[in-house]
Amino acid sequence: MNSLNLKQGSSRKSAYDLKNPLDEREETHTLAVLVDNEAGTLARVIGLFSGRGYNIDSLTVAETDTKGHRSRITIVTTGTPAVIEQIKAQLGGIVPVYRVHDLTVEGPSVEREMALLKVVGTGEKRVEAMRLADVFRVNVVDSTLDSFVFEITGTSEKIDAFSDLMRPLGLVEFARTGVAALARGNT
Amino acid sequence: MSREMTGARIVIEALREQGVDTVFGYPGGAVLPIYDEIFQQNDIKHILVRHEQGATHAAEGYARSTGKPGVVLVTSGPGATNAVTGMTDALMDSIPIIVLSGQVPTFMIGNDAFQEADTVGITRPCSKHNWLVKDTADLAQTIHKAFHIATTGRPGPVLIDIPKDVQFASARYTPMNKASKGHYAPQLKGDIDAITAAVKALETAKRPIIYSGGGVINSGAGASQLLRELVSATNIPVTSTLMGLGAYPASGENWLGMLGMHGTYESNMAMHDCDYMLCIGARFDDRITGRTDAFSPDSLKVHIDIDPSSINKNIHVDIPIIGDIAHVLEDFLKVWKSRGRKTDAAAVKDWQHVINDWRDIKCLAYRGSDTIIKPQYALQRLEALTKGRDRYITTEVGQHQMWAAQFMGFEDPNRFMTSGGLGTMGYGLPASIGVQVAHPDSLVINVAGDASFLMNMQELGTAAQFRLPVKQFILNNERLGMVRQWQQLLHGERYSSSWSESLPDFVKLAEAFGAKGIVVSDPAELDSAIQEMIDHDGPVILDCLVEKHENCFPMIPSGKAHNDMLLGDDSTEGAIDASGSILV
Ligand SMILES: Cc1ncc(C[n+]2csc(CCOP(=O)(O)OP(=O)(O)O)c2C)c(N)n1
């Protein structure tokens, strides 16, 4: 390829045989991002994910300190370990962000999500829906002669399981909040 | 003393308090109150550009050549959108600029009012931070905060969007010392254990190299000084990115030349074969690494950077050190000295012999000509005739930019301004204007290509109006040379739209703007043409007609490793395969 007949480097290893260190398995992490609640902060956080091609599996946000105008954003994201590290570093670089916690690695944490499910039906299906709601300790927050609105709180997996059961029983509408999470213990 | 004043007056007061002497801008309806205030004072000079993109690049040139932030003032809507390219450029190259944009009055926002644009929305991804100020009482505080954020940590562009009613309304002025900086406070000191580990590894390294970048220059003159001290104390070879040129002097004994896609053979080979890499204020960009899985496979990598997100982004490093370059280098030297100033001097000497063999290849050699000006020759002559002068070089983007980096020697930081990360054609002329405004008595030369020059040539009007004697050194190959080179190497010599048809007569163009125009095509007349350009007291275009089909070498083709360089035209056949051709 090189008619000047020059040495093409003296490395003993063929560089082409090296494996891509970034080619690793994906993990799911829950991040708590503490931010100043100023205009545009959420847009900046979301723009970071869309602009750099990161995943958002779930996102919740609300002001948690009204006096200090601070909000907590909980993001569930999936990526290789290198990408997760990069996400955290990039989030940390956003000016109104003052802390990024990776709840998945910082120790045990609790994660909860709330969902509302509207189930429409009569007869056997209605009875079965009510029975399963009992098993899952789900609240009925609205009911008519042929419908229920159930309120369920729990892990995302529990909500997935319950909604899967409701689907054949007449699930017509489904709203979920996304994950809120806190570290366990007194830290 | 906190006084009540209009928002427009607050803007001027805050800029003055921040030490701003120059604003690059362009007026329009939504900033008229601020222009009215500019008219009524003399501390801050306003440079009227001819296009808002020009204002942003001029501010970048000002910032990079002074180390102070550049300030831009534009109107709403099209004024703000025209600033987007320069802001993106500043973001990529970590240049501190503050953009003040007018906005329609608060009560009209969202109504698709005349010249309304969602400026904070549009500029969010191209700013380090931005604000829409809805209350005059917050304006001074926001401006002070903007300066803090633009200039600390990894520097970058910020934007403050100011609705017109906020400029008219009055509020108390918040002085700089009373303004809250918020919680933004990047870490300056590096972790001493990490620094010690990096020093220890250096002590036993047999094939060490320093790979420095723009971060050294951004960290201030002290950082470049410390880099020089480190190199002379340890005798490590040093290379640098395009953005870092000048931090270590090109005349220095340990200088390998620039690295990367069009870097020197010796620096790329040394990067590939080293066993210890000290990356200082650079970011393992793809122009530097080439193929990442083949990047310097045998080295221990130390990375010093103020931005934690630069660490392990593209290349996994062994010892990351987060902190300001000057702070970290100071500690690095202290630790190294206190541990007895050790290096494996014999091994390093052998390493330098290896490097000297690579140097002997003379990778920048080209075929000279008596009849036609070779672009490399033109730059060698420009270098020879301006060396040692108080000189600043800017460039446009393309082959000429790479040749400038290869053939001009930069002895000091802040002397070379070029668009690295974004590669913005049209950067060089306005940047040269910004540099000249900051350094009125210095020689400021923009090394340009014919195509790039046309992208912001309207700024010649700015140069003429403000008597800025910028020199436009156009390497005119009547081609979009870099594009043509890629088409030759990658696309079967199908030169799709890569020639500059209907080029203007650059001499007449210069004259039309009230500048001087010179044209040269004979190598024998080149020196006198360059001298005439330098000696003229005013803006000049030197239209240097060069070889049209010269390629820029060395070149690491996209998707190839550092030790897979192309060195000359005869080495290029089939050099880039299909997988490389999808890369840019
Ligand atoms: C704004 C912009 N548009 C397109 C490009 C792509 N591009 C890179 S180099 C180049 C050609 C530059 O031609 P010229 O300025 O004449 O310089 P030369 O390569 O001939 O030295 C082009 C089109 C770019 N970098 N910037």
JSON list of N, CA, C and O in Angstrom, two decimals, chain A residues 13-28:
[
{"chain": "A", "resi": 13, "resn": "LYS", "atom": "N", "xyz": [2.02, -6.39, 18.27]},
{"chain": "A", "resi": 13, "resn": "LYS", "atom": "CA", "xyz": [0.64, -6.86, 18.14]},
{"chain": "A", "resi": 13, "resn": "LYS", "atom": "C", "xyz": [0.02, -6.27, 16.88]},
{"chain": "A", "resi": 13, "resn": "LYS", "atom": "O", "xyz": [0.31, -5.13, 16.53]},
{"chain": "A", "resi": 14, "resn": "SER", "atom": "N", "xyz": [-0.84, -7.00, 16.27]},
{"chain": "A", "resi": 14, "resn": "SER", "atom": "CA", "xyz": [-1.63, -6.36, 15.22]},
{"chain": "A", "resi": 14, "resn": "SER", "atom": "C", "xyz": [-2.75, -5.60, 15.90]},
{"chain": "A", "resi": 14, "resn": "SER", "atom": "O", "xyz": [-3.56, -6.16, 16.63]},
{"chain": "A", "resi": 15, "resn": "ALA", "atom": "N", "xyz": [-2.78, -4.32, 15.67]},
{"chain": "A", "resi": 15, "resn": "ALA", "atom": "CA", "xyz": [-3.75, -3.48, 16.33]},
{"chain": "A", "resi": 15, "resn": "ALA", "atom": "C", "xyz": [-5.18, -3.85, 15.95]},
{"chain": "A", "resi": 15, "resn": "ALA", "atom": "O", "xyz": [-6.12, -3.62, 16.70]},
{"chain": "A", "resi": 16, "resn": "TYR", "atom": "N", "xyz": [-5.31, -4.49, 14.81]},
{"chain": "A", "resi": 16, "resn": "TYR", "atom": "CA", "xyz": [-6.67, -4.78, 14.34]},
{"chain": "A", "resi": 16, "resn": "TYR", "atom": "C", "xyz": [-7.33, -5.92, 15.10]},
{"chain": "A", "resi": 16, "resn": "TYR", "atom": "O", "xyz": [-8.53, -6.13, 15.01]},
{"chain": "A", "resi": 17, "resn": "ASP", "atom": "N", "xyz": [-6.53, -6.68, 15.85]},
{"chain": "A", "resi": 17, "resn": "ASP", "atom": "CA", "xyz": [-7.11, -7.80, 16.56]},
{"chain": "A", "resi": 17, "resn": "ASP", "atom": "C", "xyz": [-7.65, -7.41, 17.93]},
{"chain": "A", "resi": 17, "resn": "ASP", "atom": "O", "xyz": [-8.22, -8.22, 18.64]},
{"chain": "A", "resi": 18, "resn": "LEU", "atom": "N", "xyz": [-7.41, -6.17, 18.30]},
{"chain": "A", "resi": 18, "resn": "LEU", "atom": "CA", "xyz": [-7.87, -5.75, 19.63]},
{"chain": "A", "resi": 18, "resn": "LEU", "atom": "C", "xyz": [-9.39, -5.70, 19.66]},
{"chain": "A", "resi": 18, "resn": "LEU", "atom": "O", "xyz": [-10.03, -5.31, 18.70]},
{"chain": "A", "resi": 19, "resn": "LYS", "atom": "N", "xyz": [-9.93, -6.05, 20.84]},
{"chain": "A", "resi": 19, "resn": "LYS", "atom": "CA", "xyz": [-11.39, -6.02, 20.89]},
{"chain": "A", "resi": 19, "resn": "LYS", "atom": "C", "xyz": [-11.85, -4.65, 21.36]},
{"chain": "A", "resi": 19, "resn": "LYS", "atom": "O", "xyz": [-11.14, -3.95, 22.08]},
{"chain": "A", "resi": 20, "resn": "ASN", "atom": "N", "xyz": [-12.97, -4.26, 20.90]},
{"chain": "A", "resi": 20, "resn": "ASN", "atom": "CA", "xyz": [-13.51, -2.95, 21.26]},
{"chain": "A", "resi": 20, "resn": "ASN", "atom": "C", "xyz": [-13.94, -2.98, 22.73]},
{"chain": "A", "resi": 20, "resn": "ASN", "atom": "O", "xyz": [-14.86, -3.70, 23.10]},
{"chain": "A", "resi": 21, "resn": "PRO", "atom": "N", "xyz": [-13.25, -2.20, 23.57]},
{"chain": "A", "resi": 21, "resn": "PRO", "atom": "CA", "xyz": [-13.57, -2.24, 25.00]},
{"chain": "A", "resi": 21, "resn": "PRO", "atom": "C", "xyz": [-14.98, -1.73, 25.29]},
{"chain": "A", "resi": 21, "resn": "PRO", "atom": "O", "xyz": [-15.52, -1.97, 26.37]},
{"chain": "A", "resi": 22, "resn": "LEU", "atom": "N", "xyz": [-15.54, -1.00, 24.35]},
{"chain": "A", "resi": 22, "resn": "LEU", "atom": "CA", "xyz": [-16.87, -0.44, 24.60]},
{"chain": "A", "resi": 22, "resn": "LEU", "atom": "C", "xyz": [-17.98, -1.45, 24.30]},
{"chain": "A", "resi": 22, "resn": "LEU", "atom": "O", "xyz": [-19.15, -1.22, 24.58]},
{"chain": "A", "resi": 23, "resn": "ASP", "atom": "N", "xyz": [-17.57, -2.57, 23.69]},
{"chain": "A", "resi": 23, "resn": "ASP", "atom": "CA", "xyz": [-18.55, -3.54, 23.26]},
{"chain": "A", "resi": 23, "resn": "ASP", "atom": "C", "xyz": [-18.91, -4.46, 24.43]},
{"chain": "A", "resi": 23, "resn": "ASP", "atom": "O", "xyz": [-18.52, -5.61, 24.49]},
{"chain": "A", "resi": 24, "resn": "GLU", "atom": "N", "xyz": [-19.66, -3.94, 25.38]},
{"chain": "A", "resi": 24, "resn": "GLU", "atom": "CA", "xyz": [-19.98, -4.71, 26.57]},
{"chain": "A", "resi": 24, "resn": "GLU", "atom": "C", "xyz": [-21.49, -4.84, 26.70]},
{"chain": "A", "resi": 24, "resn": "GLU", "atom": "O", "xyz": [-22.24, -4.25, 25.97]},
{"chain": "A", "resi": 25, "resn": "ARG", "atom": "N", "xyz": [-21.88, -5.59, 27.71]},
{"chain": "A", "resi": 25, "resn": "ARG", "atom": "CA", "xyz": [-23.32, -5.79, 27.90]},
{"chain": "A", "resi": 25, "resn": "ARG", "atom": "C", "xyz": [-24.00, -4.57, 28.52]},
{"chain": "A", "resi": 25, "resn": "ARG", "atom": "O", "xyz": [-23.41, -3.83, 29.28]},
{"chain": "A", "resi": 26, "resn": "GLU", "atom": "N", "xyz": [-25.28, -4.40, 28.22]},
{"chain": "A", "resi": 26, "resn": "GLU", "atom": "CA", "xyz": [-26.01, -3.25, 28.71]},
{"chain": "A", "resi": 26, "resn": "GLU", "atom": "C", "xyz": [-26.56, -3.50, 30.11]},
{"chain": "A", "resi": 26, "resn": "GLU", "atom": "O", "xyz": [-26.90, -4.62, 30.46]},
{"chain": "A", "resi": 27, "resn": "GLU", "atom": "N", "xyz": [-26.61, -2.43, 30.89]},
{"chain": "A", "resi": 27, "resn": "GLU", "atom": "CA", "xyz": [-27.16, -2.49, 32.24]},
{"chain": "A", "resi": 27, "resn": "GLU", "atom": "C", "xyz": [-28.22, -1.41, 32.37]},
{"chain": "A", "resi": 27, "resn": "GLU", "atom": "O", "xyz": [-28.19, -0.41, 31.67]},
{"chain": "A", "resi": 28, "resn": "THR", "atom": "N", "xyz": [-29.15, -1.64, 33.32]},
{"chain": "A", "resi": 28, "resn": "THR", "atom": "CA", "xyz": [-30.15, -0.61, 33.60]},
{"chain": "A", "resi": 28, "resn": "THR", "atom": "C", "xyz": [-29.80, 0.06, 34.93]},
{"chain": "A", "resi": 28, "resn": "THR", "atom": "O", "xyz": [-29.50, -0.61, 35.91]}
]
